[in-house]
CSV table of C-alpha atoms in Angstrom, one decimal:
chain,number,residue,atom,x,y,z
A,11,HIS,CA,-54.8,-25.7,-5.1
A,12,ASN,CA,-57.9,-27.3,-3.6
A,13,LEU,CA,-59.9,-24.2,-2.6
A,14,GLY,CA,-63.6,-24.6,-3.1
A,15,ILE,CA,-63.3,-28.4,-3.7
A,16,GLY,CA,-64.7,-31.1,-1.6
A,17,ARG,CA,-68.0,-32.7,-0.6
A,18,ASP,CA,-68.3,-30.6,2.5
A,19,VAL,CA,-68.0,-27.2,0.7
A,20,HIS,CA,-70.8,-24.9,1.9
A,21,ASP,CA,-70.2,-21.8,-0.3
A,22,ARG,CA,-69.7,-23.0,-3.8
A,23,MET,CA,-68.0,-20.5,-6.0
A,24,ARG,CA,-64.8,-20.2,-7.9
A,25,TYR,CA,-61.8,-18.7,-6.1
A,26,THR,CA,-58.1,-19.2,-6.0
A,27,ASN,CA,-56.9,-17.5,-2.8
A,28,LEU,CA,-57.8,-16.5,0.7
A,29,GLU,CA,-57.1,-13.1,2.2
A,30,VAL,CA,-56.7,-12.3,5.9
A,31,VAL,CA,-59.1,-9.4,6.7
A,32,ARG,CA,-59.0,-9.3,10.5
A,33,VAL,CA,-57.2,-11.1,13.3
A,34,TRP,CA,-58.4,-11.3,16.9
A,35,ARG,CA,-56.5,-12.9,19.8
A,36,ILE,CA,-58.7,-14.8,22.3
A,37,VAL,CA,-57.5,-14.9,25.8
A,38,LYS,CA,-59.5,-16.8,28.5
A,39,PRO,CA,-57.6,-17.0,31.7
A,40,ASP,CA,-59.9,-19.5,33.4
A,41,LYS,CA,-59.9,-21.7,30.3
A,42,LYS,CA,-56.1,-21.5,30.3
A,43,VAL,CA,-55.9,-22.9,33.8
A,44,ILE,CA,-58.0,-25.9,32.7
A,45,TYR,CA,-55.9,-26.3,29.6
A,46,ASP,CA,-52.6,-26.3,31.4
A,47,ALA,CA,-54.0,-28.8,34.0
A,48,LYS,CA,-55.1,-31.2,31.2
A,49,LYS,CA,-51.7,-30.8,29.6
A,50,SER,CA,-50.0,-31.8,32.9
A,51,ILE,CA,-52.2,-34.9,33.2
A,52,MET,CA,-51.5,-35.8,29.6
A,53,ALA,CA,-47.8,-35.5,30.2
A,54,THR,CA,-48.0,-37.9,33.1
A,55,GLU,CA,-49.9,-40.4,30.9
A,56,ILE,CA,-47.3,-40.0,28.1
A,57,ARG,CA,-44.4,-40.7,30.5
A,58,ARG,CA,-46.2,-43.8,31.8
A,59,ALA,CA,-46.8,-45.1,28.2
A,60,SER,CA,-43.3,-44.3,27.1
A,61,ARG,CA,-41.9,-47.0,29.3
A,62,TRP,CA,-43.0,-49.6,26.8
A,63,MET,CA,-43.8,-47.8,23.6
A,64,SER,CA,-42.4,-45.1,21.3
A,65,VAL,CA,-44.7,-42.1,21.3
A,66,PRO,CA,-45.2,-41.0,17.7
A,67,ALA,CA,-44.7,-37.4,16.8
A,68,VAL,CA,-47.2,-35.6,14.6
A,69,ASN,CA,-45.5,-33.2,12.1
A,70,THR,CA,-47.8,-30.6,10.5
A,71,LYS,CA,-47.5,-27.9,7.8
A,72,LEU,CA,-47.9,-25.3,10.6
A,73,ASP,CA,-44.9,-26.4,12.7
A,74,LYS,CA,-42.5,-23.8,11.4
A,75,VAL,CA,-44.9,-21.0,12.5
A,76,ALA,CA,-45.8,-22.8,15.7
A,77,ALA,CA,-42.1,-23.1,16.7
A,78,ARG,CA,-42.1,-19.4,17.4
A,79,LEU,CA,-44.6,-19.9,20.2
A,80,GLY,CA,-42.6,-22.4,22.2
A,81,LEU,CA,-45.2,-25.1,22.1
A,82,ASP,CA,-44.9,-28.1,24.4
A,83,GLU,CA,-43.3,-31.0,22.4
A,84,GLU,CA,-43.7,-33.5,25.3
A,85,VAL,CA,-47.5,-33.5,24.8
A,86,ASN,CA,-47.3,-33.1,21.0
A,87,GLU,CA,-48.8,-29.6,21.3
A,88,LYS,CA,-49.7,-28.1,17.9
A,89,LEU,CA,-51.2,-25.2,16.1
A,90,LEU,CA,-54.2,-26.3,14.0
A,91,LEU,CA,-57.2,-24.7,12.2
A,92,HIS,CA,-60.9,-24.9,12.6
A,93,GLY,CA,-63.5,-23.3,10.3
A,94,THR,CA,-67.1,-22.6,11.2
A,95,LYS,CA,-70.3,-20.7,10.5
A,96,PRO,CA,-70.9,-17.1,11.7
A,97,ASP,CA,-73.7,-18.2,14.1
A,98,SER,CA,-71.2,-20.5,15.9
A,99,VAL,CA,-68.3,-18.1,16.3
A,100,LEU,CA,-69.5,-16.3,19.5
A,101,SER,CA,-70.3,-19.6,21.3
A,102,ILE,CA,-66.8,-20.9,20.5
A,103,ILE,CA,-65.2,-17.6,21.7
A,104,SER,CA,-67.1,-17.9,25.0
A,105,LEU,CA,-67.0,-21.6,25.6
A,106,GLY,CA,-64.4,-23.1,23.4
A,107,LEU,CA,-64.6,-25.9,20.9
A,108,ASN,CA,-66.9,-28.7,22.1
A,109,GLU,CA,-67.1,-32.2,20.7
A,110,ARG,CA,-70.6,-32.6,22.0
A,111,TYR,CA,-71.9,-30.5,19.2
A,112,SER,CA,-69.7,-32.0,16.5
A,113,GLY,CA,-70.0,-35.1,14.3
A,114,GLY,CA,-68.7,-36.4,11.0
A,115,LEU,CA,-66.9,-39.2,9.2
A,116,PHE,CA,-64.7,-39.8,12.2
A,117,GLY,CA,-67.0,-39.7,15.1
A,118,ARG,CA,-68.1,-37.0,17.6
A,119,GLY,CA,-64.9,-35.2,18.0
A,120,ILE,CA,-63.4,-31.7,17.5
A,121,TYR,CA,-62.4,-31.5,13.9
A,122,MET,CA,-59.2,-29.6,13.0
A,123,ALA,CA,-56.8,-29.5,10.1
A,124,GLU,CA,-53.5,-28.1,9.0
A,125,ASP,CA,-54.7,-26.9,5.6
A,126,PRO,CA,-56.7,-23.7,5.1
A,127,SER,CA,-58.3,-25.3,2.0
A,128,LYS,CA,-59.7,-28.0,4.3
A,129,ILE,CA,-61.3,-25.9,7.0
A,130,ASP,CA,-62.5,-23.4,4.3
A,131,GLN,CA,-65.0,-26.1,3.3
A,132,TYR,CA,-66.9,-25.6,6.6
A,133,CYS,CA,-67.1,-21.8,6.5
A,134,THR,CA,-70.2,-19.9,5.4
A,135,PRO,CA,-70.2,-16.2,4.6
A,136,ASP,CA,-71.0,-13.2,6.8
A,137,ASP,CA,-71.5,-10.1,4.6
A,138,GLY,CA,-72.1,-7.8,7.5
A,139,ARG,CA,-75.8,-7.2,6.8
A,140,SER,CA,-78.5,-7.7,9.4
A,141,THR,CA,-79.8,-11.3,9.2
A,142,GLY,CA,-82.2,-11.4,12.1
A,143,ASP,CA,-80.0,-14.1,13.6
A,144,ALA,CA,-79.4,-13.0,17.2
A,145,CYS,CA,-76.0,-14.9,17.4
A,146,VAL,CA,-74.7,-13.1,14.3
A,147,GLU,CA,-75.9,-9.7,15.4
A,148,ALA,CA,-74.2,-10.3,18.8
A,149,LEU,CA,-71.1,-11.3,17.0
A,150,HIS,CA,-71.0,-8.1,15.0
A,151,GLU,CA,-71.3,-6.1,18.2
A,152,LYS,CA,-68.5,-8.1,19.8
A,153,LEU,CA,-66.0,-7.9,16.9
A,154,TYR,CA,-66.7,-4.6,15.1
A,155,ASP,CA,-67.2,-1.0,15.9
A,156,ALA,CA,-67.0,2.4,14.3
A,157,SER,CA,-63.2,2.4,14.3
A,158,SER,CA,-62.9,-1.1,12.9
A,159,PRO,CA,-66.1,-1.9,11.0
A,160,HIS,CA,-67.1,-5.0,9.2
A,161,PRO,CA,-65.4,-4.8,5.8
A,162,GLY,CA,-68.8,-5.0,4.0
A,163,HIS,CA,-68.1,-8.0,1.9
A,164,LYS,CA,-68.2,-11.7,2.5
A,165,VAL,CA,-66.1,-12.7,5.6
A,166,TYR,CA,-65.4,-16.3,6.7
A,167,TYR,CA,-64.3,-17.1,10.2
A,168,ALA,CA,-61.6,-19.6,11.2
A,169,PHE,CA,-59.9,-20.3,14.5
A,170,VAL,CA,-56.2,-21.0,15.0
A,171,VAL,CA,-56.0,-23.2,18.1
A,172,ARG,CA,-53.4,-24.7,20.3
A,173,VAL,CA,-54.0,-28.3,21.0
A,174,PRO,CA,-52.0,-31.1,22.7
A,175,LEU,CA,-52.3,-34.3,20.6
A,176,GLY,CA,-50.6,-36.5,23.1
A,177,ILE,CA,-50.4,-40.1,21.9
A,178,PRO,CA,-52.3,-40.2,18.6
A,179,VAL,CA,-53.8,-43.1,16.7
A,180,PHE,CA,-53.7,-43.0,12.9
A,181,THR,CA,-56.4,-44.3,10.5
A,182,LYS,CA,-57.2,-44.3,6.8
A,183,ASP,CA,-60.7,-45.8,6.9
A,184,GLY,CA,-62.1,-44.3,10.1
A,185,ASP,CA,-62.6,-47.8,11.7
A,186,THR,CA,-59.2,-49.4,12.2
A,187,GLU,CA,-55.6,-48.4,13.0
A,188,LEU,CA,-53.5,-47.5,10.0
A,189,ASP,CA,-51.1,-50.5,10.3
A,190,SER,CA,-53.3,-53.1,12.0
A,191,SER,CA,-56.8,-54.4,12.2
A,192,ARG,CA,-57.4,-53.0,15.7
A,193,SER,CA,-60.5,-50.8,16.0
A,194,ILE,CA,-59.7,-47.1,16.8
A,195,TRP,CA,-62.9,-46.9,18.8
A,196,ALA,CA,-63.8,-47.8,22.4
A,197,GLY,CA,-67.5,-48.2,21.4
A,198,GLY,CA,-69.9,-48.1,18.6
A,199,ASP,CA,-71.0,-44.5,19.2
A,200,LYS,CA,-67.5,-43.2,18.2
A,201,ARG,CA,-67.3,-40.8,21.2
A,202,GLU,CA,-64.1,-42.2,22.7
A,203,LEU,CA,-61.0,-43.6,21.2
A,204,ALA,CA,-59.7,-47.1,21.8
A,205,PRO,CA,-57.3,-47.9,24.7
A,206,ILE,CA,-53.6,-47.7,24.0
A,207,PRO,CA,-52.4,-51.3,23.9
A,208,ASN,CA,-50.6,-52.8,27.0
A,209,MET,CA,-51.5,-49.9,29.3
A,210,THR,CA,-52.7,-50.7,32.8
A,211,PRO,CA,-54.8,-49.0,34.0
A,212,MET,CA,-56.5,-48.4,30.7
A,213,GLN,CA,-55.8,-45.2,28.9
A,214,PRO,CA,-57.5,-44.1,25.6
A,215,TYR,CA,-55.5,-42.6,22.8
A,216,HIS,CA,-55.5,-38.8,23.1
A,217,SER,CA,-56.1,-37.9,19.5
A,218,LEU,CA,-57.0,-39.2,16.0
A,219,VAL,CA,-55.1,-38.5,12.8
A,220,ALA,CA,-57.1,-39.4,9.7
A,221,MET,CA,-54.6,-39.8,6.9
A,222,ALA,CA,-55.3,-38.6,3.4
A,223,LYS,CA,-54.5,-40.2,0.0
A,224,ASP,CA,-56.4,-40.4,-3.3
A,225,GLU,CA,-57.0,-44.2,-3.0
A,226,SER,CA,-60.3,-46.1,-2.5
A,227,SER,CA,-59.2,-47.4,0.9
A,228,TYR,CA,-58.8,-43.9,2.3
A,229,LYS,CA,-61.9,-41.9,3.5
A,230,VAL,CA,-60.0,-38.6,3.1
A,231,LYS,CA,-58.5,-37.9,-0.3
A,232,ARG,CA,-56.8,-34.5,-0.1
A,233,HIS,CA,-56.2,-33.2,3.4
A,234,ARG,CA,-55.6,-34.9,6.8
A,235,GLU,CA,-58.1,-34.4,9.5
A,236,ILE,CA,-57.0,-34.2,13.1
A,237,LEU,CA,-59.5,-34.8,16.0
A,238,THR,CA,-59.6,-34.7,19.8
A,239,PHE,CA,-62.5,-36.1,21.8
A,240,ASN,CA,-62.1,-34.4,25.2
A,241,GLY,CA,-62.1,-30.7,24.5
């Protein structure tokens, strides 16, 4: 296992398993309308691109579970994971994931993964005690009550999200495409992915898949990272 291993690990302690303590379903009807509209636009872009290219599928470790939800294969819709800190949870519940507040090895995108042991690195504990942090106090009021209290030990928060990956670009070094020397970026600020070759008018790739391998040419050694840039 790879739990508690990695340069991004926040809570460094020895452990060998993760236990699900609580599950909440987040339903935002207004956000769902926007999400479906973006999927429809993406589907049109994919159909246009498929006239002269083969759209690569992205297979993940969560596909077997995701198949039960009837996800949209045309837009490469996937279930992915995102770990975060307690003081960020309520904002994500209210507003969704936002690439404007993100950053890392692969630019200013929304970082997701298929492996719990990857997203676990970005989680910090919430032990249920008063911290003086208004965001955490508000989170406790939102999620817990007398009938379903905080368990009283360290809790770590992770989101299971639906995301359409569309036409992805793959990389191992965070700079160029996996099988060519073409840059994966539209600009030096790494906020937008490069245009898909041969498309007129120009259309950026929809997502980035950072491949993992324990070799010096790979930035990621153990777990793939999957990003989108227009959340």
